[in-house]
Coordinates of C-alpha atoms in Angstrom, one line a residue:
Chain A
M1 CA -13.8 13.9 -22.6
A2 CA -15.2 13.4 -18.9
H3 CA -12.2 13.3 -16.3
T4 CA -11.5 10.7 -14.0
Y5 CA -10.4 11.4 -10.4
L6 CA -7.1 10.2 -11.4
D7 CA -6.7 12.5 -14.2
I8 CA -6.9 15.3 -11.5
L9 CA -4.6 13.9 -9.0
D10 CA -2.0 12.8 -11.6
A11 CA -1.9 16.3 -12.9
A12 CA -1.8 17.6 -9.3
R13 CA 1.0 15.7 -8.4
D14 CA 3.1 17.1 -11.3
Y15 CA 3.2 20.6 -9.6
S16 CA 6.1 19.1 -7.5
E17 CA 8.4 16.3 -6.9
W18 CA 7.3 16.3 -3.3
F19 CA 3.7 15.7 -4.3
D20 CA 4.6 11.9 -4.5
R21 CA 2.5 9.0 -3.3
P22 CA 4.6 8.5 0.1
R23 CA 4.1 12.0 1.0
V24 CA 1.2 12.4 -0.1
P25 CA -0.9 9.2 0.1
G26 CA -4.1 8.0 -1.7
G27 CA -6.3 8.4 1.7
P28 CA -5.2 12.6 2.3
A29 CA -5.3 13.0 -1.3
I30 CA -8.9 11.9 -2.3
R31 CA -10.2 13.3 0.8
M32 CA -8.8 16.6 0.0
A33 CA -9.8 16.1 -3.7
S34 CA -13.6 15.7 -2.5
D35 CA -13.4 18.6 -0.5
V36 CA -12.0 20.8 -3.2
Q37 CA -14.5 19.2 -5.7
R38 CA -17.4 20.1 -3.2
D39 CA -16.1 23.5 -2.8
L40 CA -16.4 24.6 -6.5
Y41 CA -19.5 22.8 -6.8
F42 CA -21.2 25.1 -4.2
K43 CA -19.8 28.2 -5.9
A44 CA -20.5 27.0 -9.2
I45 CA -24.2 26.3 -8.2
L46 CA -24.3 29.8 -6.6
R47 CA -23.8 31.2 -10.0
D48 CA -26.3 28.8 -12.0
P49 CA -28.5 26.8 -9.9
W50 CA -29.1 24.9 -13.1
R51 CA -25.9 23.8 -14.3
F52 CA -26.0 20.5 -12.5
A53 CA -29.8 20.2 -11.9
Q54 CA -31.5 17.1 -12.1
R55 CA -34.9 15.7 -12.2
T56 CA -36.9 13.1 -10.5
T57 CA -40.3 11.6 -11.3
V58 CA -43.1 10.4 -9.3
S59 CA -45.8 8.7 -10.6
A60 CA -49.4 8.2 -9.6
P61 CA -51.1 6.8 -7.5
F62 CA -50.0 9.2 -4.8
T63 CA -50.5 9.2 -1.1
L64 CA -51.3 12.1 1.2
G65 CA -51.1 12.3 4.8
A66 CA -47.8 10.2 4.5
P67 CA -44.8 10.6 2.6
T68 CA -45.6 9.6 -1.1
A69 CA -41.8 9.3 -2.3
N70 CA -38.3 9.4 -1.0
L71 CA -36.2 12.0 -3.1
P72 CA -32.6 11.5 -3.9
A73 CA -30.2 13.2 -1.7
Y74 CA -30.1 16.9 -2.7
H75 CA -28.7 19.8 -1.7
T76 CA -31.3 22.3 -3.2
L77 CA -34.9 21.9 -4.4
L78 CA -35.3 24.0 -7.9
M79 CA -38.6 23.0 -9.0
A80 CA -41.4 21.2 -9.5
D81 CA -44.2 20.6 -11.8
V82 CA -47.2 18.2 -12.4
N83 CA -48.1 16.2 -15.3
Y84 CA -51.8 15.9 -16.1
L85 CA -53.8 12.5 -17.3
G86 CA -54.4 12.4 -21.2
D87 CA -52.3 15.8 -21.2
T88 CA -48.6 15.0 -20.7
N89 CA -47.7 18.3 -23.1
F90 CA -48.8 20.9 -20.7
P91 CA -47.6 20.7 -17.2
D92 CA -48.2 23.1 -14.6
E93 CA -45.5 24.1 -11.8
I94 CA -46.6 23.8 -8.5
P95 CA -45.0 25.4 -5.3
I96 CA -42.5 23.5 -3.4
V97 CA -43.3 24.7 0.3
S98 CA -41.7 24.5 3.8
S99 CA -43.5 21.9 5.6
E100 CA -44.7 24.8 8.2
R101 CA -46.6 26.5 5.3
Q102 CA -48.4 23.5 4.1
T103 CA -52.0 24.1 5.8
L104 CA -52.1 27.1 3.8
Y105 CA -52.3 24.6 0.7
Q106 CA -55.1 22.4 2.1
Q107 CA -57.2 22.9 -1.0
G108 CA -54.4 23.2 -3.4
T109 CA -51.6 21.2 -5.1
A110 CA -48.1 21.5 -3.4
V111 CA -45.4 19.4 -2.2
F112 CA -43.2 20.0 0.9
V113 CA -40.2 17.8 2.0
E114 CA -40.0 16.3 5.3
G115 CA -37.0 13.9 5.9
G116 CA -35.9 13.5 2.6
A117 CA -39.1 12.5 1.0
L118 CA -41.8 14.2 -0.7
W119 CA -45.4 14.9 0.8
L120 CA -48.4 16.5 -1.0
T121 CA -50.5 19.4 0.3
G122 CA -54.4 19.5 -0.6
Q123 CA -57.0 16.8 -0.8
T124 CA -57.3 13.6 -2.8
D125 CA -59.6 15.3 -5.8
D126 CA -56.6 18.2 -6.0
W127 CA -54.6 15.3 -7.3
S128 CA -57.1 12.8 -9.1
D129 CA -56.0 14.3 -12.5
V130 CA -52.5 14.1 -12.1
A131 CA -50.3 11.5 -13.5
S132 CA -46.8 12.5 -12.1
I133 CA -44.8 15.1 -10.3
T134 CA -41.5 15.8 -11.7
V135 CA -39.1 17.7 -9.0
W136 CA -35.7 19.6 -10.2
Y137 CA -33.3 19.5 -7.9
I138 CA -29.3 19.9 -7.3
P139 CA -27.9 16.6 -6.1
T140 CA -25.6 16.4 -3.4
L141 CA -21.9 15.6 -4.1
S142 CA -20.5 12.2 -3.1
D143 CA -17.1 12.0 -1.7
L144 CA -14.6 10.3 -4.4
A145 CA -13.8 6.9 -3.4
Q146 CA -11.9 5.3 -6.3
E147 CA -9.3 6.8 -8.7
T148 CA -11.7 5.8 -11.4
D149 CA -14.5 7.6 -10.1
P150 CA -15.5 10.1 -12.8
I151 CA -15.4 13.8 -11.8
T152 CA -19.1 15.8 -11.7
L153 CA -17.5 19.3 -12.7
P154 CA -17.2 19.8 -16.3
D155 CA -13.8 19.8 -18.1
G156 CA -13.9 23.3 -18.1
A157 CA -13.2 22.6 -14.4
K158 CA -10.0 20.7 -14.8
S159 CA -7.4 23.5 -14.1
A160 CA -9.4 24.8 -11.1
L161 CA -9.6 21.4 -9.2
V162 CA -6.1 20.6 -10.2
L163 CA -4.6 23.5 -8.9
A164 CA -6.9 23.8 -5.9
L165 CA -5.7 20.2 -5.1
A166 CA -1.8 21.2 -5.7
A167 CA -2.3 24.4 -3.2
R168 CA -3.5 21.5 -0.4
F169 CA -0.9 18.9 -1.4
A170 CA 1.5 22.3 -0.9
V171 CA -0.1 23.3 2.4
R172 CA 0.5 19.5 3.7
V173 CA 4.1 18.9 2.4
N174 CA 5.3 22.3 3.1
G175 CA 7.9 21.9 6.3
F176 CA 8.1 17.9 6.0
P177 CA 11.4 16.7 6.8
I178 CA 12.9 15.8 3.3
D179 CA 14.5 13.0 4.8
D180 CA 12.7 11.4 7.8
A181 CA 15.8 9.4 8.7
Q182 CA 18.5 12.4 8.5
P183 CA 17.0 15.4 9.7
A184 CA 20.1 17.3 8.8
K185 CA 18.8 17.2 5.3
G186 CA 16.4 19.7 6.1
T187 CA 12.7 20.4 5.4
I188 CA 10.7 20.9 1.9
T189 CA 10.1 24.3 0.9
I190 CA 7.4 25.0 -1.5
D191 CA 6.2 28.3 -2.6
V192 CA 2.7 27.6 -1.3
S193 CA 1.6 31.3 -2.3
S194 CA 2.4 30.5 -5.7
I195 CA 0.5 27.9 -6.1
A196 CA -2.4 29.2 -4.4
Q197 CA -2.4 32.2 -6.6
M198 CA -2.7 30.3 -9.4
A199 CA -5.6 28.1 -8.2
Q200 CA -7.3 31.3 -7.3
A201 CA -7.0 32.5 -10.9
A202 CA -8.3 29.3 -12.2
E203 CA -11.3 28.8 -10.2
A204 CA -12.1 32.8 -10.8
E205 CA -11.6 32.1 -14.6
W206 CA -13.8 28.8 -14.3
L207 CA -16.6 30.7 -12.3
K208 CA -16.4 33.4 -15.1
Q209 CA -17.5 30.8 -17.6
I210 CA -20.3 29.6 -15.4
G211 CA -21.6 33.3 -15.2
Y212 CA -21.1 33.9 -18.8
Q213 CA -22.8 30.7 -20.0
R214 CA -25.9 31.3 -17.7
T215 CA -26.0 35.2 -19.4
R216 CA -26.0 33.5 -22.8
A217 CA -29.1 31.5 -21.8
R218 CA -30.9 34.1 -19.9
A219 CA -30.5 36.3 -22.8
A220 CA -31.8 33.6 -25.3
I221 CA -35.1 34.1 -23.6
R222 CA -35.7 37.8 -23.6
G223 CA -34.7 37.9 -19.6
M224 CA -36.7 35.7 -18.0
D225 CA -34.3 34.1 -15.4
I226 CA -35.0 30.5 -15.7
S227 CA -32.0 30.3 -13.2
M228 CA -33.6 31.2 -10.4
P229 CA -34.7 28.1 -7.6
K230 CA -38.3 28.3 -7.7
I231 CA -38.6 27.4 -4.1
V232 CA -38.6 31.2 -3.5
Q233 CA -41.9 31.2 -5.0
G234 CA -43.5 28.4 -3.0
L235 CA -42.0 30.2 0.6
S236 CA -43.3 33.6 -0.5
Chain B
M1 CA 31.6 -18.9 -14.6
P2 CA 29.5 -18.5 -11.6
T3 CA 31.3 -17.3 -8.5
S4 CA 31.5 -20.4 -5.5
V5 CA 31.8 -19.6 -1.9
S6 CA 35.3 -21.1 -1.8
D7 CA 36.2 -18.4 -4.5
A8 CA 35.2 -15.8 -2.5
V9 CA 37.0 -16.9 0.8
A10 CA 40.3 -17.6 -1.5
R11 CA 40.2 -14.1 -3.0
A12 CA 39.1 -12.6 0.3
A13 CA 42.3 -14.3 2.2
G14 CA 44.2 -12.6 -0.7
Y15 CA 43.8 -9.1 0.3
S16 CA 46.2 -9.7 3.4
V17 CA 49.5 -11.8 3.2
Q18 CA 48.6 -12.1 6.5
S19 CA 45.6 -14.3 6.3
D20 CA 46.7 -17.6 6.8
A21 CA 44.6 -20.8 6.4
S22 CA 43.3 -20.7 10.0
L23 CA 41.2 -17.6 9.7
T24 CA 39.3 -19.2 7.0
Q25 CA 39.1 -23.0 8.2
N26 CA 35.4 -23.3 9.5
T27 CA 33.5 -23.5 6.3
S28 CA 30.2 -23.1 8.4
E29 CA 31.4 -19.8 9.3
M30 CA 32.5 -18.4 6.1
I31 CA 29.8 -19.5 4.1
A32 CA 27.1 -18.0 6.8
K33 CA 29.3 -14.6 6.5
V34 CA 29.4 -14.6 2.6
N35 CA 25.9 -15.1 3.0
A36 CA 25.4 -12.1 5.3
I37 CA 27.1 -10.2 3.0
Q38 CA 25.4 -11.2 -0.3
N39 CA 22.1 -10.3 1.5
E40 CA 23.6 -7.0 2.7
V41 CA 24.5 -6.1 -1.0
F42 CA 21.4 -7.2 -2.5
S43 CA 19.4 -5.1 0.6
R44 CA 21.6 -1.9 -0.6
V45 CA 20.5 -2.4 -4.3
A46 CA 17.0 -2.9 -3.5
A47 CA 16.7 0.5 -2.0
E48 CA 18.3 2.1 -5.0
N49 CA 17.1 0.4 -8.3
R50 CA 15.4 -2.6 -9.5
F51 CA 17.9 -4.6 -11.0
F52 CA 17.3 -7.8 -8.9
A53 CA 13.2 -8.1 -9.2
S54 CA 10.9 -10.2 -9.9
S55 CA 7.0 -11.3 -10.0
V56 CA 5.2 -14.0 -8.2
A57 CA 1.4 -14.8 -8.5
L58 CA 0.5 -15.4 -4.7
T59 CA -3.0 -16.9 -3.6
S60 CA -4.7 -15.6 -0.3
S61 CA -6.4 -17.9 2.2
S62 CA -10.3 -17.7 1.5
G63 CA -11.6 -15.6 4.8
P64 CA -13.6 -14.9 6.2
P65 CA -12.9 -13.0 8.9
S66 CA -9.8 -11.4 6.9
R67 CA -7.9 -12.8 4.1
A68 CA -3.8 -12.9 4.3
I69 CA -1.2 -14.0 1.8
D70 CA 1.8 -16.0 3.1
L71 CA 4.8 -14.3 1.8
S72 CA 7.1 -16.5 3.3
V73 CA 6.4 -19.1 0.6
Q74 CA 8.5 -16.8 -1.4
P75 CA 11.9 -16.5 1.0
S76 CA 13.8 -14.7 -2.0
I77 CA 11.6 -11.3 -1.1
E78 CA 14.1 -8.8 -0.2
R79 CA 11.6 -5.8 -0.7
L80 CA 8.1 -5.5 -1.9
F81 CA 7.3 -2.6 -4.3
L82 CA 3.9 -3.5 -6.1
V83 CA 1.2 -5.7 -5.2
Q84 CA -1.6 -6.1 -8.1
M85 CA -5.0 -7.7 -8.2
A86 CA -5.6 -10.2 -11.3
D87 CA -7.0 -7.3 -13.2
G88 CA -3.8 -5.0 -12.5
T89 CA -5.7 -2.9 -9.8
L90 CA -3.2 -1.8 -7.9
V91 CA -3.4 -2.8 -4.2
R92 CA -2.0 0.0 -1.5
P93 CA 0.3 -0.6 1.5
V94 CA -0.9 0.6 4.4
D95 CA 0.2 0.4 8.1
I96 CA -1.8 -1.0 10.3
E97 CA -2.3 1.5 12.6
D98 CA -3.3 4.0 9.6
T99 CA -5.2 2.5 7.3
A100 CA -6.5 5.6 6.2
A101 CA -3.5 6.6 4.7
E102 CA -5.0 5.0 1.4
I103 CA -7.8 4.4 -0.6
A104 CA -8.8 1.0 -1.2
P105 CA -8.0 -1.9 -1.9
R106 CA -5.3 -2.0 0.8
Y107 CA -3.0 -4.3 2.6
Y108 CA -0.5 -4.4 5.5
V109 CA 2.0 -6.5 6.1
L110 CA 3.2 -8.2 10.0
G111 CA 6.2 -10.4 9.4
Q112 CA 6.0 -12.1 6.5
T113 CA 2.1 -12.1 6.0
L114 CA -0.1 -9.5 3.6
N115 CA -3.2 -8.8 5.3
E116 CA -6.2 -7.7 3.4
V117 CA -7.9 -4.3 5.2
G118 CA -11.3 -4.6 5.9
T119 CA -13.0 -6.4 2.9
D120 CA -11.3 -4.1 0.4
W121 CA -9.9 -7.6 -1.8
G122 CA -14.2 -7.8 -2.9
G123 CA -16.3 -10.4 -3.0
G124 CA -17.5 -9.6 0.7
G125 CA -14.2 -10.2 2.2
I126 CA -15.1 -14.2 1.2
G127 CA -13.1 -16.4 -1.2
T128 CA -9.4 -16.7 -2.4
V129 CA -7.9 -13.8 -4.4
V130 CA -4.6 -14.0 -6.6
F131 CA -2.4 -11.2 -6.4
T132 CA 0.8 -10.3 -8.5
V133 CA 3.5 -9.5 -6.1
W134 CA 6.4 -7.9 -7.9
F135 CA 9.6 -7.7 -5.5
A136 CA 13.1 -7.1 -5.3
F137 CA 15.1 -10.2 -4.5
T138 CA 17.5 -11.1 -2.3
A139 CA 20.5 -13.8 -2.7
N140 CA 19.8 -17.3 -2.9
Q141 CA 20.5 -18.4 0.9
L142 CA 23.5 -20.3 1.1
D143 CA 23.5 -23.3 3.5
P144 CA 25.6 -23.1 6.2
T145 CA 25.7 -26.8 6.8
G146 CA 26.7 -27.4 3.2
N147 CA 29.8 -27.2 1.4
L148 CA 32.2 -24.2 -0.3
A149 CA 31.1 -25.1 -3.7
Q150 CA 27.8 -23.7 -3.3
L151 CA 27.3 -20.7 -5.7
L152 CA 26.7 -17.3 -5.2
T153 CA 23.8 -15.3 -6.5
I154 CA 25.6 -11.7 -7.0
P155 CA 26.8 -11.6 -10.9
D156 CA 30.8 -12.4 -11.4
Q157 CA 31.4 -9.0 -12.2
H158 CA 30.6 -7.5 -8.9
A159 CA 31.4 -10.7 -7.1
D160 CA 34.7 -9.0 -5.5
L161 CA 32.3 -7.2 -3.2
V162 CA 31.7 -10.3 -1.1
S163 CA 35.5 -10.8 -1.0
I164 CA 36.5 -7.0 0.0
R165 CA 33.7 -7.2 2.8
L166 CA 34.8 -10.8 3.8
A167 CA 38.7 -9.8 3.8
S168 CA 37.5 -6.9 6.3
Y169 CA 35.9 -9.2 8.5
L170 CA 39.3 -11.6 8.2
A171 CA 41.1 -8.5 9.3
G172 CA 38.8 -8.0 12.3
K173 CA 38.9 -11.6 13.1
D174 CA 42.9 -11.7 13.3
V175 CA 43.8 -9.9 16.5
G176 CA 46.4 -7.8 16.3
R177 CA 46.3 -6.6 12.9
D178 CA 46.7 -3.1 11.8
P179 CA 43.2 -1.4 12.2
T180 CA 44.3 0.9 9.4
E181 CA 43.5 -2.2 7.3
I182 CA 40.3 -2.6 8.3
Q183 CA 39.5 1.3 7.6
R184 CA 41.3 0.8 4.2
L185 CA 39.0 -2.3 2.8
D186 CA 35.8 -0.6 4.3
A187 CA 36.7 2.3 2.4
L188 CA 37.3 0.0 -0.8
Y189 CA 34.1 -1.7 0.0
D190 CA 31.8 1.5 0.4
A191 CA 33.7 3.0 -3.2
R192 CA 33.1 -0.5 -4.9
L193 CA 29.4 -0.9 -3.6
S194 CA 28.5 2.6 -5.0
V195 CA 30.0 1.9 -8.5
V196 CA 28.3 -1.6 -8.4
I197 CA 24.7 0.3 -7.4
D198 CA 25.3 3.1 -10.0
A199 CA 26.6 0.3 -12.5
L200 CA 23.3 -1.6 -11.7
T201 CA 21.1 1.8 -11.8
H202 CA 22.3 2.7 -14.9
Y203 CA 21.7 -0.7 -16.4
A204 CA 17.9 0.8 -17.3
G205 CA 18.9 3.9 -18.8
A206 CA 17.6 7.3 -18.3
V207 CA 14.5 6.7 -16.5
R208 CA 12.1 9.7 -16.8
R209 CA 10.7 10.3 -13.3
R210 CA 8.3 12.5 -11.6
F211 CA 9.4 11.8 -8.0
V212 CA 12.1 10.2 -6.5
S213 CA 11.6 5.9 -6.7
P214 CA 12.1 4.3 -5.4
N215 CA 12.9 6.0 -2.4
A216 CA 14.4 4.7 1.1
F217 CA 12.7 6.5 3.7
P218 CA 10.2 4.9 5.5
G219 CA 6.8 4.2 3.8
G220 CA 8.9 2.2 1.1
S221 CA 9.2 2.4 -2.8
D222 CA 6.4 3.9 -4.3

């Protein structure tokens, strides 16, 4: 079951009676949650770039010498391939090159990106038999905006998310006056390090799962590493 | 049988043999004082529990530039504690100087007007919206120009609070009284109020709570 931000928020608030809404209002909470999710997302894609990969397809006709299509917001491009007219079952991978290397592909099919748009190298003839280009990418992660927003990370990351958020709540409220109107009541004391340790352990456990799952996927194809971003090849 | 202002005044006078009729002869004064005492009791109770609570559907202005809801049409509001859109979505209270404290939809209150933050209430900030406003209510306001037969809102079993507080007022008003009498009456009132608040709080049973709610520190109840 996919979790919503509210599921994570409620579970994080459970860790202390001091994590109530007046002390951790919805604004700071959702900004912290967005940071926490993005932090875990980046750590996860370092271990398995394909975990959150998506694809977008650009169909002919193409434009040369100008952007042929705008790409969705992405963190990293992973791979591109072309599908040929009348032969859609046998796509060919093409290089994703950096913009300054485009001239090396004046006689071939490659793509490069400028300003978030996809550009093509080569000549018109190079693309005349291409029906479409598919680009795989790791999408950027949007900030959470509503309590009903779905969490991008999979269910297995719930504990890591909840505890990381609770740890930030703890840092926020630790030292707050218990009662603004009566300072003599003292300040809130929370065992921040204990929550932080639990958060670290949950994060390590989840990242271990990511690594394990990726290892299993690689083993199934006899050592070919399908997880490596192909952008490396394009730059080589 | 509901308690009237006249009942409360008579009982207050009964707390001291020194209270003669001259102390309570000004009807308007007595009604205004009883009214203030009632309001004080309801205000204290509202900070601790939701015994005196109700809800009302209120319609906003249509905007643009910004929409607002006039709370003064519901004069019995003592304290807001929940505002919901028609579909049940929680509308969150913020301070006008710190609207980023909460996520949309939000409102801030200035005076007795509940104001939209940006276009949080949907529809691009255009058109009326209907909110359900949950609030702790205060007492029905007594008319100082009316008569002593007006009835108190406070339940009969707790109406002695009004008499004790009024007795303290009468003792203070009667120059020359033993000052310890006022102290004794105030202590009696505080003790009785504490018992009343406990009684009204435990009415709802042992509620499970994750947080202290309602809470009385700035920012209001959750």
